[in-house]
PDB file of C-alpha atoms in Angstrom:
ATOM      1  CA  MET A   1      -4.666  -4.761 -21.044  1.00 93.00           C
ATOM      2  CA  ALA A   2      -0.903  -4.925 -21.462  1.00 94.00           C
ATOM      3  CA  TYR A   3      -0.448  -6.497 -18.013  1.00 93.00           C
ATOM      4  CA  SER A   4      -2.925  -9.255 -18.888  1.00 95.00           C
ATOM      5  CA  ILE A   5      -1.325  -9.929 -22.278  1.00 97.00           C
ATOM      6  CA  GLU A   6       2.187 -10.044 -20.860  1.00 97.00           C
ATOM      7  CA  ALA A   7       1.159 -12.389 -18.028  1.00 97.00           C
ATOM      8  CA  ALA A   8      -0.585 -14.686 -20.519  1.00 97.00           C
ATOM      9  CA  ILE A   9       2.394 -14.860 -22.866  1.00 97.00           C
ATOM     10  CA  GLN A  10       4.915 -15.309 -20.038  1.00 97.00           C
ATOM     11  CA  SER A  11       2.862 -18.159 -18.560  1.00 97.00           C
ATOM     12  CA  GLU A  12       3.489 -20.243 -21.708  1.00 97.00           C
ATOM     13  CA  CYS A  13       0.140 -21.975 -21.099  1.00 97.00           C
ATOM     14  CA  PHE A  14      -1.667 -20.941 -24.283  1.00 96.00           C
ATOM     15  CA  ASP A  15      -1.706 -21.851 -27.965  1.00 94.00           C
ATOM     16  CA  ASP A  16      -3.247 -18.450 -28.742  1.00 95.00           C
ATOM     17  CA  VAL A  17      -3.387 -15.199 -26.797  1.00 97.00           C
ATOM     18  CA  MET A  18      -6.044 -12.938 -28.262  1.00 97.00           C
ATOM     19  CA  VAL A  19      -7.882  -9.765 -27.359  1.00 97.00           C
ATOM     20  CA  SER A  20     -11.527  -9.165 -28.177  1.00 97.00           C
ATOM     21  CA  THR A  21     -12.290  -5.509 -28.817  1.00 96.00           C
ATOM     22  CA  ASP A  22     -14.396  -3.291 -31.063  1.00 96.00           C
ATOM     23  CA  SER A  23     -11.735  -0.557 -30.998  1.00 96.00           C
ATOM     24  CA  GLU A  24      -9.024  -0.397 -33.634  1.00 96.00           C
ATOM     25  CA  LYS A  25      -6.953   1.667 -31.185  1.00 97.00           C
ATOM     26  CA  TYR A  26      -7.103  -1.098 -28.546  1.00 97.00           C
ATOM     27  CA  ALA A  27      -6.499  -3.724 -31.211  1.00 97.00           C
ATOM     28  CA  GLU A  28      -3.244  -1.965 -32.150  1.00 97.00           C
ATOM     29  CA  ILE A  29      -2.178  -1.776 -28.508  1.00 97.00           C
ATOM     30  CA  ALA A  30      -2.983  -5.481 -28.081  1.00 97.00           C
ATOM     31  CA  ARG A  31      -0.870  -6.398 -31.132  1.00 98.00           C
ATOM     32  CA  MET A  32       1.954  -4.175 -29.889  1.00 97.00           C
ATOM     33  CA  TYR A  33       2.127  -6.265 -26.700  1.00 97.00           C
ATOM     34  CA  GLY A  34       2.039  -9.560 -28.576  1.00 97.00           C
ATOM     35  CA  ALA A  35      -1.634 -10.574 -28.638  1.00 97.00           C
ATOM     36  CA  GLU A  36      -3.605 -11.522 -31.707  1.00 97.00           C
ATOM     37  CA  VAL A  37      -6.764  -9.715 -32.795  1.00 97.00           C
ATOM     38  CA  PRO A  38      -7.993 -12.054 -35.541  1.00 96.00           C
ATOM     39  CA  PHE A  39     -11.397 -10.342 -35.767  1.00 97.00           C
ATOM     40  CA  MET A  40     -13.190  -7.417 -34.183  1.00 96.00           C
ATOM     41  CA  ARG A  41     -15.891  -7.700 -31.552  1.00 96.00           C
ATOM     42  CA  SER A  42     -19.423  -7.299 -32.882  1.00 95.00           C
ATOM     43  CA  GLU A  43     -21.785  -4.471 -32.019  1.00 93.00           C
ATOM     44  CA  VAL A  44     -23.937  -6.929 -30.042  1.00 94.00           C
ATOM     45  CA  THR A  45     -21.112  -8.028 -27.721  1.00 94.00           C
ATOM     46  CA  SER A  46     -19.838  -4.454 -27.401  1.00 94.00           C
ATOM     47  CA  SER A  47     -23.067  -3.298 -25.788  1.00 91.00           C
ATOM     48  CA  ASP A  48     -23.524  -2.530 -22.094  1.00 88.00           C
ATOM     49  CA  THR A  49     -25.837  -5.523 -21.750  1.00 90.00           C
ATOM     50  CA  ALA A  50     -23.437  -8.144 -23.150  1.00 91.00           C
ATOM     51  CA  SER A  51     -21.701 -10.416 -20.648  1.00 93.00           C
ATOM     52  CA  SER A  52     -18.114 -11.596 -20.715  1.00 93.00           C
ATOM     53  CA  TRP A  53     -19.471 -15.057 -21.541  1.00 94.00           C
ATOM     54  CA  ASP A  54     -21.298 -13.656 -24.592  1.00 95.00           C
ATOM     55  CA  VAL A  55     -17.917 -12.382 -25.766  1.00 96.00           C
ATOM     56  CA  VAL A  56     -16.255 -15.760 -25.078  1.00 96.00           C
ATOM     57  CA  GLU A  57     -18.898 -17.545 -27.157  1.00 97.00           C
ATOM     58  CA  GLU A  58     -18.433 -15.064 -29.993  1.00 97.00           C
ATOM     59  CA  VAL A  59     -14.660 -15.620 -29.875  1.00 97.00           C
ATOM     60  CA  LEU A  60     -15.092 -19.400 -29.952  1.00 97.00           C
ATOM     61  CA  GLN A  61     -17.406 -19.119 -32.961  1.00 97.00           C
ATOM     62  CA  GLY A  62     -15.009 -16.726 -34.689  1.00 97.00           C
ATOM     63  CA  TYR A  63     -12.139 -19.183 -34.322  1.00 97.00           C
ATOM     64  CA  GLU A  64     -14.344 -22.077 -35.453  1.00 97.00           C
ATOM     65  CA  LYS A  65     -15.083 -20.175 -38.681  1.00 97.00           C
ATOM     66  CA  MET A  66     -11.295 -20.000 -39.116  1.00 96.00           C
ATOM     67  CA  GLY A  67     -11.043 -23.774 -38.595  1.00 96.00           C
ATOM     68  CA  LYS A  68      -9.632 -23.602 -35.035  1.00 96.00           C
ATOM     69  CA  ILE A  69     -11.343 -25.622 -32.304  1.00 96.00           C
ATOM     70  CA  PHE A  70     -10.387 -25.246 -28.640  1.00 96.00           C
ATOM     71  CA  ASP A  71     -11.144 -27.654 -25.811  1.00 96.00           C
ATOM     72  CA  THR A  72     -10.243 -25.143 -23.071  1.00 97.00           C
ATOM     73  CA  ILE A  73     -10.483 -21.370 -22.829  1.00 97.00           C
ATOM     74  CA  CYS A  74      -9.049 -18.943 -20.313  1.00 98.00           C
ATOM     75  CA  LEU A  75     -10.596 -15.542 -19.745  1.00 97.00           C
ATOM     76  CA  LEU A  76      -8.182 -12.951 -18.322  1.00 97.00           C
ATOM     77  CA  GLN A  77     -10.115  -9.756 -17.750  1.00 94.00           C
ATOM     78  CA  PRO A  78      -8.007  -6.610 -18.138  1.00 93.00           C
ATOM     79  CA  THR A  79      -9.830  -5.104 -15.147  1.00 92.00           C
ATOM     80  CA  SER A  80      -7.892  -7.552 -12.926  1.00 93.00           C
ATOM     81  CA  PRO A  81      -4.332  -6.602 -13.878  1.00 92.00           C
ATOM     82  CA  MET A  82      -2.495  -7.819 -10.771  1.00 93.00           C
ATOM     83  CA  ARG A  83      -2.515 -11.521 -11.660  1.00 96.00           C
ATOM     84  CA  THR A  84       0.915 -12.875 -12.607  1.00 96.00           C
ATOM     85  CA  SER A  85       2.116 -15.473 -15.078  1.00 97.00           C
ATOM     86  CA  GLY A  86       2.775 -17.626 -12.000  1.00 98.00           C
ATOM     87  CA  ASP A  87      -0.893 -17.336 -11.009  1.00 98.00           C
ATOM     88  CA  ILE A  88      -1.953 -18.456 -14.476  1.00 98.00           C
ATOM     89  CA  LYS A  89       0.460 -21.406 -14.412  1.00 98.00           C
ATOM     90  CA  ALA A  90      -0.692 -22.489 -10.950  1.00 98.00           C
ATOM     91  CA  ALA A  91      -4.378 -22.188 -11.875  1.00 98.00           C
ATOM     92  CA  TYR A  92      -3.811 -24.213 -15.041  1.00 98.00           C
ATOM     93  CA  SER A  93      -1.876 -26.853 -13.067  1.00 98.00           C
ATOM     94  CA  LEU A  94      -4.836 -27.110 -10.686  1.00 98.00           C
ATOM     95  CA  TYR A  95      -7.180 -27.457 -13.676  1.00 98.00           C
ATOM     96  CA  LYS A  96      -5.131 -30.367 -15.028  1.00 98.00           C
ATOM     97  CA  GLU A  97      -4.476 -31.974 -11.630  1.00 98.00           C
ATOM     98  CA  LYS A  98      -8.173 -32.002 -10.707  1.00 98.00           C
ATOM     99  CA  ASP A  99      -9.330 -32.892 -14.238  1.00 97.00           C
ATOM    100  CA  ALA A 100     -11.619 -29.923 -13.645  1.00 97.00           C
ATOM    101  CA  ILE A 101     -14.426 -28.488 -15.701  1.00 97.00           C
ATOM    102  CA  ALA A 102     -13.344 -25.035 -14.515  1.00 97.00           C
ATOM    103  CA  VAL A 103     -10.930 -23.185 -12.252  1.00 98.00           C
ATOM    104  CA  LEU A 104     -11.794 -19.677 -11.118  1.00 98.00           C
ATOM    105  CA  SER A 105      -9.521 -17.363  -9.189  1.00 98.00           C
ATOM    106  CA  MET A 106     -10.848 -16.243  -5.833  1.00 97.00           C
ATOM    107  CA  THR A 107      -9.687 -14.265  -2.834  1.00 96.00           C
ATOM    108  CA  GLU A 108     -10.583 -14.301   0.836  1.00 93.00           C
ATOM    109  CA  LEU A 109     -13.177 -11.765   1.956  1.00 91.00           C
ATOM    110  CA  GLU A 110     -11.991  -9.088   4.357  1.00 86.00           C
ATOM    111  CA  HIS A 111     -14.854  -9.878   6.751  1.00 80.00           C
ATOM    112  CA  PRO A 112     -17.014 -12.983   7.321  1.00 79.00           C
ATOM    113  CA  MET A 113     -20.112 -13.304   5.122  1.00 78.00           C
ATOM    114  CA  GLU A 114     -22.178 -13.437   8.297  1.00 75.00           C
ATOM    115  CA  TRP A 115     -21.392  -9.754   8.752  1.00 76.00           C
ATOM    116  CA  CYS A 116     -22.817  -8.835   5.334  1.00 78.00           C
ATOM    117  CA  GLY A 117     -26.405  -8.127   4.368  1.00 80.00           C
ATOM    118  CA  LYS A 118     -28.670  -5.913   2.323  1.00 82.00           C
ATOM    119  CA  ILE A 119     -30.164  -2.555   3.249  1.00 87.00           C
ATOM    120  CA  ASP A 120     -33.411  -1.407   1.627  1.00 87.00           C
ATOM    121  CA  GLU A 121     -34.368   2.113   0.605  1.00 92.00           C
ATOM    122  CA  THR A 122     -35.577   2.919   4.160  1.00 92.00           C
ATOM    123  CA  LEU A 123     -32.053   2.265   5.505  1.00 90.00           C
ATOM    124  CA  SER A 124     -33.498  -0.062   8.156  1.00 88.00           C
ATOM    125  CA  ILE A 125     -31.081  -2.716   9.386  1.00 84.00           C
ATOM    126  CA  CYS A 126     -33.790  -4.894  10.933  1.00 82.00           C
ATOM    127  CA  GLY A 127     -32.827  -8.461   9.985  1.00 76.00           C
ATOM    128  CA  PHE A 128     -29.560  -7.247   8.443  1.00 78.00           C
ATOM    129  CA  HIS A 129     -27.982 -10.560   9.361  1.00 67.00           C
ATOM    130  CA  ASN A 130     -28.648 -13.565  11.514  1.00 65.00           C
ATOM    131  CA  LYS A 131     -27.539 -13.574  15.115  1.00 62.00           C
ATOM    132  CA  THR A 132     -24.102 -15.095  15.394  1.00 56.00           C
ATOM    133  CA  GLY A 133     -24.562 -16.035  19.029  1.00 53.00           C
ATOM    134  CA  GLY A 134     -21.566 -13.963  20.078  1.00 56.00           C
ATOM    135  CA  VAL A 135     -19.150 -15.891  17.847  1.00 62.00           C
ATOM    136  CA  ARG A 136     -15.919 -13.979  17.383  1.00 66.00           C
ATOM    137  CA  ARG A 137     -14.814 -13.129  13.837  1.00 66.00           C
ATOM    138  CA  GLN A 138     -11.672 -15.204  14.366  1.00 70.00           C
ATOM    139  CA  ASP A 139     -13.843 -18.269  15.078  1.00 70.00           C
ATOM    140  CA  MET A 140     -15.940 -17.955  11.928  1.00 75.00           C
ATOM    141  CA  GLY A 141     -14.994 -19.823   8.758  1.00 80.00           C
ATOM    142  CA  LYS A 142     -13.316 -18.033   5.887  1.00 87.00           C
ATOM    143  CA  SER A 143     -15.427 -16.730   3.009  1.00 89.00           C
ATOM    144  CA  TYR A 144     -14.253 -16.100  -0.542  1.00 93.00           C
ATOM    145  CA  ARG A 145     -15.297 -14.168  -3.642  1.00 93.00           C
ATOM    146  CA  PRO A 146     -14.344 -14.444  -7.310  1.00 95.00           C
ATOM    147  CA  ASN A 147     -11.699 -11.801  -8.061  1.00 95.00           C
ATOM    148  CA  GLY A 148     -12.153 -11.682 -11.853  1.00 93.00           C
ATOM    149  CA  ALA A 149      -8.519 -12.460 -12.650  1.00 97.00           C
ATOM    150  CA  ILE A 150      -8.594 -16.021 -14.089  1.00 98.00           C
ATOM    151  CA  TYR A 151     -11.360 -18.194 -15.534  1.00 98.00           C
ATOM    152  CA  ILE A 152     -10.138 -21.473 -17.038  1.00 98.00           C
ATOM    153  CA  VAL A 153     -13.041 -23.414 -18.487  1.00 97.00           C
ATOM    154  CA  SER A 154     -13.687 -26.570 -20.496  1.00 98.00           C
ATOM    155  CA  VAL A 155     -15.391 -25.443 -23.706  1.00 97.00           C
ATOM    156  CA  PRO A 156     -17.925 -28.321 -23.792  1.00 96.00           C
ATOM    157  CA  GLU A 157     -18.821 -27.678 -20.133  1.00 95.00           C
ATOM    158  CA  PHE A 158     -19.066 -23.923 -20.733  1.00 95.00           C
ATOM    159  CA  ARG A 159     -21.439 -24.502 -23.630  1.00 95.00           C
ATOM    160  CA  LYS A 160     -23.809 -26.621 -21.555  1.00 94.00           C
ATOM    161  CA  ASP A 161     -25.239 -23.669 -19.642  1.00 91.00           C
ATOM    162  CA  ARG A 162     -22.363 -21.285 -18.762  1.00 91.00           C
ATOM    163  CA  TYR A 163     -22.894 -22.090 -15.076  1.00 91.00           C
ATOM    164  CA  LEU A 164     -19.495 -22.831 -13.534  1.00 92.00           C
ATOM    165  CA  TYR A 165     -20.229 -23.213  -9.819  1.00 94.00           C
ATOM    166  CA  ARG A 166     -20.908 -26.939  -9.809  1.00 93.00           C
ATOM    167  CA  GLU A 167     -19.253 -30.308  -9.276  1.00 96.00           C
ATOM    168  CA  GLY A 168     -15.868 -30.385 -10.965  1.00 97.00           C
ATOM    169  CA  ALA A 169     -15.145 -26.665 -10.618  1.00 97.00           C
ATOM    170  CA  TYR A 170     -12.402 -25.470  -8.256  1.00 98.00           C
ATOM    171  CA  ALA A 171     -11.041 -22.270  -6.744  1.00 98.00           C
ATOM    172  CA  TYR A 172      -7.524 -21.014  -7.278  1.00 98.00           C
ATOM    173  CA  ILE A 173      -6.911 -18.801  -4.243  1.00 97.00           C
ATOM    174  CA  MET A 174      -5.061 -15.532  -4.823  1.00 97.00           C
ATOM    175  CA  PRO A 175      -3.904 -13.074  -2.150  1.00 95.00           C
ATOM    176  CA  ARG A 176      -5.859  -9.843  -1.723  1.00 92.00           C
ATOM    177  CA  HIS A 177      -2.997  -7.655  -2.931  1.00 90.00           C
ATOM    178  CA  ARG A 178      -3.199  -9.335  -6.372  1.00 92.00           C
ATOM    179  CA  SER A 179      -7.011  -9.367  -6.411  1.00 92.00           C
ATOM    180  CA  VAL A 180      -7.781  -5.765  -7.332  1.00 89.00           C
ATOM    181  CA  ASP A 181     -10.869  -5.751  -9.583  1.00 88.00           C
ATOM    182  CA  ILE A 182     -11.200  -2.382 -11.297  1.00 86.00           C
ATOM    183  CA  ASP A 183     -14.809  -1.161 -11.414  1.00 87.00           C
ATOM    184  CA  THR A 184     -14.401   2.442 -10.249  1.00 88.00           C
ATOM    185  CA  GLU A 185     -11.875   5.268 -10.529  1.00 91.00           C
ATOM    186  CA  PHE A 186     -10.875   4.558  -6.918  1.00 86.00           C
ATOM    187  CA  ASP A 187     -10.094   0.939  -7.886  1.00 84.00           C
ATOM    188  CA  PHE A 188      -8.015   2.234 -10.811  1.00 87.00           C
ATOM    189  CA  ARG A 189      -6.042   4.599  -8.590  1.00 89.00           C
ATOM    190  CA  PHE A 190      -5.524   1.831  -6.043  1.00 85.00           C
ATOM    191  CA  ALA A 191      -4.255  -0.537  -8.770  1.00 84.00           C
ATOM    192  CA  GLU A 192      -1.832   2.157  -9.924  1.00 84.00           C
ATOM    193  CA  PHE A 193      -0.596   2.543  -6.367  1.00 86.00           C
ATOM    194  CA  MET A 194      -0.161  -1.225  -5.969  1.00 83.00           C
ATOM    195  CA  ILE A 195       1.714  -1.473  -9.250  1.00 81.00           C
ATOM    196  CA  GLY A 196       3.943   1.399  -8.124  1.00 79.00           C
ATOM    197  CA  ARG A 197       3.101   3.975 -10.776  1.00 62.00           C
TER     198      ARG A 197
END
């Protein structure tokens, strides 16, 4: 969380840097690193079924009750701690330059999408992927995935349907070494290694 807060503040892109949490302990840590915690997250958005976008909507409504209206929001998930203030600045510059409805950070996949597929409970790989006709990996196009680090979104566009992958949305490409997305203990250990701890 501290890495995300520090990158946000150092980017100088935001009117407000806030943390949404239901934990007073995390709220204190957030304040210690310079973020605001103007209200606590509700029980509904603290559940395992709540999405990040449910939390964003709750935050927007919380600020509106305080008389603050935002035209743009930026979600910086603490589980993607490798993004820098420079990444945030560059993504925001792209957002302004393109007059975008959204900019999402992405990173190149390690392997082409054509090499990926699903495996059912029988473990059969019949139809795992389409024949590539002997095309070498180097001759295939690049594929990308969202890396979870930066979501810059127009509030009115977000409130239409929360679907961001449409006309007017753009990718900010980040290198793999800054695209660690922590979902498992292995990811956490790898992020620690990359940070040099």
